[in-house]
Coordinates of N, CA and C in Angstrom, one line a residue:
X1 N 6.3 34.2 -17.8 CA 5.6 33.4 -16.9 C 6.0 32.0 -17.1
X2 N 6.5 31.3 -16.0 CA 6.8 30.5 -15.9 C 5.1 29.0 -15.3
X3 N 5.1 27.7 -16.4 CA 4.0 27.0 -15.6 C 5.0 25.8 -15.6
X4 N 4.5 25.1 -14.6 CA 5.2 23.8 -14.7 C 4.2 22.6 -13.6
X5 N 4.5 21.5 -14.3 CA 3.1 20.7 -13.5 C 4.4 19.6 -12.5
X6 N 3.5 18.9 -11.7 CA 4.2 17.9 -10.8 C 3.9 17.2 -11.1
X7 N 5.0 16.0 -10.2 CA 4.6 14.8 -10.0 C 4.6 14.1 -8.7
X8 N 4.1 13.2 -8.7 CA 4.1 12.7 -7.2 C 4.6 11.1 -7.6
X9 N 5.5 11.0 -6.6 CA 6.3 9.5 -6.6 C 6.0 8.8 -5.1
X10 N 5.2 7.1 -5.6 CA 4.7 6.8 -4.9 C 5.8 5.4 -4.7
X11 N 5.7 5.5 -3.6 CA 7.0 4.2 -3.4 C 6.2 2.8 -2.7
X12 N 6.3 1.5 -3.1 CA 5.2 0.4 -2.1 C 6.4 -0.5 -1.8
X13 N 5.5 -1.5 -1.0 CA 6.8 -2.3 -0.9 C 5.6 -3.8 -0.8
X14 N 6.1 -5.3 -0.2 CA 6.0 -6.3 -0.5 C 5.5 -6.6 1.0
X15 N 4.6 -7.2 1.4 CA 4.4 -7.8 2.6 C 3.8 -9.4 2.4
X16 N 4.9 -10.5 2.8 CA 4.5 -11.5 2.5 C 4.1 -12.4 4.1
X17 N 3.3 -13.0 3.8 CA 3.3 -14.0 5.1 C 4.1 -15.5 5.4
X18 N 3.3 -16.1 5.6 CA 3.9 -17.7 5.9 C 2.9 -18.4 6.0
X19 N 2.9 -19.8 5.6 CA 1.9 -20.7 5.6 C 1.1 -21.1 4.5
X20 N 1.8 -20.2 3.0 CA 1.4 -19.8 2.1 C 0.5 -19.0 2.0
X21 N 0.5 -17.8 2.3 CA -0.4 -17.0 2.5 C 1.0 -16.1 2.0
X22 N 0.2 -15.1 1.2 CA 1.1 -14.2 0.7 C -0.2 -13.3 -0.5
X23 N 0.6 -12.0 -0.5 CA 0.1 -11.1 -1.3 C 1.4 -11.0 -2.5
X24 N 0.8 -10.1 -3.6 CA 1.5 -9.4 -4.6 C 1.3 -8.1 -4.9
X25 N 2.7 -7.4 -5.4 CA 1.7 -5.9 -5.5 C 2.6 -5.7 -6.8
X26 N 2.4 -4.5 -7.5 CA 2.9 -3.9 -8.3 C 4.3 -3.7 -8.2
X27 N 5.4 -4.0 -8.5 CA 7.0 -3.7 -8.1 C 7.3 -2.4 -8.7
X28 N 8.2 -1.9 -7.7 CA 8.9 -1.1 -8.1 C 8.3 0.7 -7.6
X29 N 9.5 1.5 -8.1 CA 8.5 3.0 -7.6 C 7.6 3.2 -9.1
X30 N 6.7 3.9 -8.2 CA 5.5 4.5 -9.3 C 5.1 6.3 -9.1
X31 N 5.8 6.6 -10.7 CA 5.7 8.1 -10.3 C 4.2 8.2 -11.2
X32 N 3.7 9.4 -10.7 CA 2.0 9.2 -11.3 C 2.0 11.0 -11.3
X33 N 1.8 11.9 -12.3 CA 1.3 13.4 -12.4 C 0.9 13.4 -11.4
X34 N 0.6 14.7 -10.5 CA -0.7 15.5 -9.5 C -1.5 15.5 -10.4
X35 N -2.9 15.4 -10.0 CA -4.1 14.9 -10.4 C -4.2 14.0 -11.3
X36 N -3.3 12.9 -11.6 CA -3.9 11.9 -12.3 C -4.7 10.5 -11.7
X37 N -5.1 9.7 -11.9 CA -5.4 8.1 -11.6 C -4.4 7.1 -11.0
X38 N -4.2 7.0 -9.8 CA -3.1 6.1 -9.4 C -3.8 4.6 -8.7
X39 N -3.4 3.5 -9.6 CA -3.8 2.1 -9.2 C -2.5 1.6 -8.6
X40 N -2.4 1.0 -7.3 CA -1.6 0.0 -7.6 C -2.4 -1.5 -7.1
X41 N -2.1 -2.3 -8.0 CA -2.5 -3.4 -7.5 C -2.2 -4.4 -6.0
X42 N -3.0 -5.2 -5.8 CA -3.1 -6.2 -5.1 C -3.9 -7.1 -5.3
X43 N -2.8 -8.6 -5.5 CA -3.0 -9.7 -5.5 C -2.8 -10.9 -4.7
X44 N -3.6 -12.0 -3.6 CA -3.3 -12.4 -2.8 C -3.6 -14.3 -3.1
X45 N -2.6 -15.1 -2.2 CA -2.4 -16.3 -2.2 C -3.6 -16.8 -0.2
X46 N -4.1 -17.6 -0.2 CA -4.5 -17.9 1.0 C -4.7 -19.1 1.1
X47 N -4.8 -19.4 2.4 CA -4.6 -21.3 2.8 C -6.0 -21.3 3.4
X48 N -6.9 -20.2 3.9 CA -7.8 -20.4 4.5 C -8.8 -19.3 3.6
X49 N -10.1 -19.3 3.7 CA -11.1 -19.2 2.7 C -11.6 -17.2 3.6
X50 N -11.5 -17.2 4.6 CA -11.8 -16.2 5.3 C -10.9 -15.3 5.3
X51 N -10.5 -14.5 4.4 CA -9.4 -13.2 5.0 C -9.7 -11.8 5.0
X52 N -8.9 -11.2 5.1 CA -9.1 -9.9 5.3 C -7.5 -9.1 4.5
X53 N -7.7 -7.8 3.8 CA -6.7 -7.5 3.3 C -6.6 -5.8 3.9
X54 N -5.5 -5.5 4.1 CA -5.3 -4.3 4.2 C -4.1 -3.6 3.3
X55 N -4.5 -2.1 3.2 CA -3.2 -1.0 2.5 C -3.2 -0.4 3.5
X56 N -1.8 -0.4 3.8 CA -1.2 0.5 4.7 C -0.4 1.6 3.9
X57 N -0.1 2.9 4.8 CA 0.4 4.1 4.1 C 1.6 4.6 5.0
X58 N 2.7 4.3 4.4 CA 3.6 5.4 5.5 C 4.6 6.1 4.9
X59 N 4.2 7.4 5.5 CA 4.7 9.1 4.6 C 5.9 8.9 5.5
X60 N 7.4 9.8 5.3 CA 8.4 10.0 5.1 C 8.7 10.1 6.5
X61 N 9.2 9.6 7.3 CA 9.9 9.7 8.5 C 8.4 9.9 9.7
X62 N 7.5 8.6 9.1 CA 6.0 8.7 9.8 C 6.3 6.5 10.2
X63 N 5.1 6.4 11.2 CA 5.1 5.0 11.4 C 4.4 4.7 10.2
X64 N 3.2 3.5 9.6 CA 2.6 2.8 9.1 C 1.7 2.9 9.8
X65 N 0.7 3.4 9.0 CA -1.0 3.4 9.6 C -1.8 2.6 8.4
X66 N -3.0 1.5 9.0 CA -4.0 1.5 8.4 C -4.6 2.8 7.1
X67 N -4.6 2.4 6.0 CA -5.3 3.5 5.2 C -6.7 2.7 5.1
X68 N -6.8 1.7 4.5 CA -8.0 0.6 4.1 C -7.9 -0.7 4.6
X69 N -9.2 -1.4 4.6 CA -9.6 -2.7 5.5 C -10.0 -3.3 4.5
X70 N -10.1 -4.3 3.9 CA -10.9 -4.8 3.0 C -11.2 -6.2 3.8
X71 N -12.8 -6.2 4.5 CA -13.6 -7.3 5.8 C -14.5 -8.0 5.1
X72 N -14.9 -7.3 3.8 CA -16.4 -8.0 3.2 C -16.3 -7.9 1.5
X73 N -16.3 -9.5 1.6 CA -16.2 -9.3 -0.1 C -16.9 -8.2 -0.7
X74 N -16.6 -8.0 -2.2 CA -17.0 -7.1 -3.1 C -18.0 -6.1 -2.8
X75 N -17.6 -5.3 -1.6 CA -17.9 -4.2 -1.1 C -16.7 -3.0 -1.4
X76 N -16.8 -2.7 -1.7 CA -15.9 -0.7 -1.7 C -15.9 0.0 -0.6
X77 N -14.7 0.2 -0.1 CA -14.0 0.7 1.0 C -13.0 2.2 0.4
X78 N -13.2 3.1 1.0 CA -13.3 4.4 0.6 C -12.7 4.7 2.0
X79 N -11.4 5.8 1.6 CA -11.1 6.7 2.8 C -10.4 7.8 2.6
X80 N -10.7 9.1 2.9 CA -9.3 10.4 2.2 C -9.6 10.1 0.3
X81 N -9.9 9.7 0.2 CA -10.2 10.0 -1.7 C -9.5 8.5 -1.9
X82 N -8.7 7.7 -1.3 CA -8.3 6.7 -1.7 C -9.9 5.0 -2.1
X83 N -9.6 4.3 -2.1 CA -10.4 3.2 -2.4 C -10.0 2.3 -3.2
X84 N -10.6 0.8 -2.2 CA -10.7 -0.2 -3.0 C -11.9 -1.3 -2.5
X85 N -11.5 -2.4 -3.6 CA -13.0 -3.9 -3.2 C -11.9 -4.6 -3.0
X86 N -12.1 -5.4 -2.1 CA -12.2 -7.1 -1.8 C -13.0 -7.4 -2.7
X87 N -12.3 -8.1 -3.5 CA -12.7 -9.0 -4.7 C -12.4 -10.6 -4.4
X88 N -13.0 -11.6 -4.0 CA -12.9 -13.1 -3.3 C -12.8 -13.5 -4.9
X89 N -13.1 -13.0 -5.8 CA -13.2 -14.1 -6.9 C -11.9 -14.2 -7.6
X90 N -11.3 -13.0 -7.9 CA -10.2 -12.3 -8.6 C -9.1 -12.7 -7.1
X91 N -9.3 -12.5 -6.2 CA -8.3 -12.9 -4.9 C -7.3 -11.4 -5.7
X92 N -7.9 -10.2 -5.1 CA -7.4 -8.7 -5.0 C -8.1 -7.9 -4.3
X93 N -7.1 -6.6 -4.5 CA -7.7 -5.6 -3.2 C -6.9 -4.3 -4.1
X94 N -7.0 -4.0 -4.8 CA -6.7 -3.0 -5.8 C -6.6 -1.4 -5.4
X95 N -5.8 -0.6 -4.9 CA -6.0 0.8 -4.3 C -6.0 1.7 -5.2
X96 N -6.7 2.4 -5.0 CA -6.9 3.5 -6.1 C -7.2 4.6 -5.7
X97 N -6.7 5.9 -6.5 CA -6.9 6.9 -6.2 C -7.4 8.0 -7.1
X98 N -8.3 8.7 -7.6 CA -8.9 9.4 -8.8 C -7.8 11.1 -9.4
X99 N -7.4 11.4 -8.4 CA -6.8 12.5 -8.7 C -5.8 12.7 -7.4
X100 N -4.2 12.3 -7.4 CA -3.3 12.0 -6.7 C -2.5 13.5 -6.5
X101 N -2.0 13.6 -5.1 CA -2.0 15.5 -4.9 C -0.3 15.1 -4.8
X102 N 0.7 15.9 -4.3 CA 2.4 15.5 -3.7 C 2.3 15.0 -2.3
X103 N 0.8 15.4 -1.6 CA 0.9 15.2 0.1 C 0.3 13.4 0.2
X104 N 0.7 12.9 -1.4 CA -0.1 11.7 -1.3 C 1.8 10.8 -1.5
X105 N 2.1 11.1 -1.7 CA 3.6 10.5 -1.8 C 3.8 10.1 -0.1
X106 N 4.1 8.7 -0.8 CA 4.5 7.8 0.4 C 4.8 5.8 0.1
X107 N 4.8 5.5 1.1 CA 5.5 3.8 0.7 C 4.2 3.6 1.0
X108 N 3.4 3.0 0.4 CA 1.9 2.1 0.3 C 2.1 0.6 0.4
X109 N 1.8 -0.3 1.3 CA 1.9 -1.7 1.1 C 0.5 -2.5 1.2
X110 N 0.1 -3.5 0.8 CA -0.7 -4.6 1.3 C -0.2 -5.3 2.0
X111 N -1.3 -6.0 2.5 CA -1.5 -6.7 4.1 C -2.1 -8.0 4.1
X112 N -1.7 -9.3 4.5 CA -3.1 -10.0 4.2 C -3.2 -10.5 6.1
X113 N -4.4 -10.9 6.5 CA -4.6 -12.0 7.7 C -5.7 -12.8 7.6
X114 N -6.0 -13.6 8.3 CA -6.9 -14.4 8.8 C -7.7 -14.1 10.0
X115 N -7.1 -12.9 10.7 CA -7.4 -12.6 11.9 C -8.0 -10.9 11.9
X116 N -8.8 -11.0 12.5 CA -9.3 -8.9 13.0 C -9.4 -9.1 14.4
X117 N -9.1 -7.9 15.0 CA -9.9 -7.9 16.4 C -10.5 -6.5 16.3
X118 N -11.4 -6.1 17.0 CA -12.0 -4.8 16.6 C -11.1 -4.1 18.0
X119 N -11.1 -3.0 17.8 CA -10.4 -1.9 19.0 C -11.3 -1.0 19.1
X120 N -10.5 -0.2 19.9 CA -11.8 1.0 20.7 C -11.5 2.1 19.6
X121 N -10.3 2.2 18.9 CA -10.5 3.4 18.0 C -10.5 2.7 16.5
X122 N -11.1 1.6 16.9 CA -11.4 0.8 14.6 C -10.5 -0.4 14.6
X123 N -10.3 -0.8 13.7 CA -10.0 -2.2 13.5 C -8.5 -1.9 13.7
X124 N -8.0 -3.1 14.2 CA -6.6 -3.5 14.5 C -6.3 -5.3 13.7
X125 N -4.9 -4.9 13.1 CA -4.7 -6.0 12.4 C -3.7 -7.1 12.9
X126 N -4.5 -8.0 13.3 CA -3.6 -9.1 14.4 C -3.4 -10.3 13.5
X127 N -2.3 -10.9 12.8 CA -2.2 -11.6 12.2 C -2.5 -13.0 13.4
X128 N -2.7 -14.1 13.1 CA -2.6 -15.9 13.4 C -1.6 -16.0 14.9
X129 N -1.7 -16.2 15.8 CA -0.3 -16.5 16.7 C 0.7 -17.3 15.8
X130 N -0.1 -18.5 15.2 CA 0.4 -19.7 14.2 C 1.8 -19.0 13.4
X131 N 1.2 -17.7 13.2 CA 2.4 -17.2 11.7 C 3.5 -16.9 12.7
X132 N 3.4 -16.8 14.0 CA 4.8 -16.1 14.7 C 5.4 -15.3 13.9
X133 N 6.9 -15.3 13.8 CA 7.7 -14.1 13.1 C 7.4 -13.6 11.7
X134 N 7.0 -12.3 10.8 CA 6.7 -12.4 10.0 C 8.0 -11.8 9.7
X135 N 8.6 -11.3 8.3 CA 9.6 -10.8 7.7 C 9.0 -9.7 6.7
X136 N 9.2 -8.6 7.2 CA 8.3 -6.9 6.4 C 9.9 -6.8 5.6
X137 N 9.4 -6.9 4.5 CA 10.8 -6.3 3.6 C 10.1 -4.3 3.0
X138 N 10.6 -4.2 3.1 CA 10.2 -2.6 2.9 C 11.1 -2.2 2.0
X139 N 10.7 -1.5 0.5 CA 11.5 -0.7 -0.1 C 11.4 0.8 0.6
X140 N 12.2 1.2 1.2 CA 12.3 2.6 1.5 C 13.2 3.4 0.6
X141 N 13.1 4.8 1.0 CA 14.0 5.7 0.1 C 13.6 7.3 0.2
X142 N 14.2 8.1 -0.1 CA 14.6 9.4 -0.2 C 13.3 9.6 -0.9
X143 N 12.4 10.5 -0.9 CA 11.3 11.3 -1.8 C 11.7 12.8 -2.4
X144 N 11.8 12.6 -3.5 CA 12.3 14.1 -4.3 C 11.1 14.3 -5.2
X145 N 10.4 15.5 -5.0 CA 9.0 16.2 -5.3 C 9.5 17.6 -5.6
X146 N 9.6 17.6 -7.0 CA 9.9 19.1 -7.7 C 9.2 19.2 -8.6
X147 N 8.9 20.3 -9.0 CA 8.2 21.0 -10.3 C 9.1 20.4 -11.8
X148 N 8.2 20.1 -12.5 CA 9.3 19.6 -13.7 C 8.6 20.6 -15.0
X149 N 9.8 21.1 -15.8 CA 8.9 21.2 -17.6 C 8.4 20.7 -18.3
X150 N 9.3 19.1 -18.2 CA 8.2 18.7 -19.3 C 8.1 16.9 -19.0
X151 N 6.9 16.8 -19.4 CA 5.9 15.8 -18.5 C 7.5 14.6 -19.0
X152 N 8.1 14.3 -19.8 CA 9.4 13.4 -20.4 C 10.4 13.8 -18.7
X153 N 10.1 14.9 -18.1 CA 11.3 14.3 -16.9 C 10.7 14.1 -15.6
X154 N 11.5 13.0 -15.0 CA 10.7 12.4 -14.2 C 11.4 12.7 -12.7
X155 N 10.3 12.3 -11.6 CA 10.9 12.5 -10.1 C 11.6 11.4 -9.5
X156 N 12.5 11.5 -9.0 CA 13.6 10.0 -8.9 C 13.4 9.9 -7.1
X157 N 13.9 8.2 -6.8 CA 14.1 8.2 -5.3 C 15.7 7.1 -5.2
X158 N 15.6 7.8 -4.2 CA 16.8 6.3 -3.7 C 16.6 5.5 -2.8
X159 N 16.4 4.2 -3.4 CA 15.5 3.0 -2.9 C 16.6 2.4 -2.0
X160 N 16.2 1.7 -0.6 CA 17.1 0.6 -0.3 C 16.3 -0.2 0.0
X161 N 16.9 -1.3 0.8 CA 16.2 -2.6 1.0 C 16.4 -2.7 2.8
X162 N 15.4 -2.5 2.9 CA 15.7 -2.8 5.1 C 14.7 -3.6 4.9
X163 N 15.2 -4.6 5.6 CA 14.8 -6.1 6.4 C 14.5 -6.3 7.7
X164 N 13.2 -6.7 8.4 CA 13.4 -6.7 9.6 C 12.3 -7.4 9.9
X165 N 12.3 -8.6 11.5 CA 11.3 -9.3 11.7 C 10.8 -8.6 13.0
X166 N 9.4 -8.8 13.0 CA 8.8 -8.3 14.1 C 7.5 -9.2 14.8
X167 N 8.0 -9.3 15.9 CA 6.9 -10.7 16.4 C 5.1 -9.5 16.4
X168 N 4.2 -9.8 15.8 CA 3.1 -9.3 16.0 C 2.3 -9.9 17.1

């Protein structure tokens, strides 16, 4: 009888703004066991005192959806088993997950604005007209999700670098 446990490889990338406004996240890929604790951080820079932070999630040949909103300081925002706080003091937004499954592999980013509009199906994230062009650097890459023997080998991707501006 054969056992063998997984892992799940979680890929993020960097979304920075303009005007000095900018976030930070954890670099790099992050492989994390099935069922274990997966943090990645978020750390943010702002020119204005009011913002709003989002994690976005996008699975393998999927667009980029809203996962979390972070609208109200040090409140906890919870969705699908993921979560995090807007923290105003610390200037973070921290995502977290308690027990991480393979259908959770995907490119996770933070978000920051100054701006929300509410929509008819939930919040929509409308950065400043002011910021015009932003520049989404995205690490993308291949997802390889196999059964391994022993917890020493690990799940690999192949990262690239796509660049692209998009007027919001």
């Amino acid at each position: 009888m054969h056992s063998a446990t997984h892992s799940v490889l979680v890929i993020f990338l960097i979304l920075g703004g303009t005007n000095g406004d900018s976030v930070n996240q954890t670099e790099g890929p992050v492989t994390v066991s099935e069922g274990a604790l997966m943090t990645l951080n978020c750390t943010y820079q702002a020119t204005y005192s009011t913002v709003y932070l989002f994690w976005y999630v996008q699975h393998l040949n999927k667009a980029p959806q809203v996962l979390l909103k972070g609208l109200t300081a040090d409140k906890k925002v919870e969705h699908e088993g993921f979560q995090a706080t807007l923290v105003k003091s610390d200037r973070s937004f921290h995502l977290q997950k308690r027990a991480v499954q393979a259908s959770d592999s995907a490119v996770y980013y933070c978000a920051l604005s100054d701006t929300v509009t509410q929509g008819c199906g939930g919040a929509e994230h409308k950065p400043r007209v002011q910021m015009g062009l932003w520049l989404w650097a995205a690490l993308r890459g291949v997802l390889f999700l196999s059964p391994v023997s022993s917890p020493r080998e690990t799940v690999k991707a192949l990262p690239g670098l796509l660049l692209r501006a998009k007027d919001l």
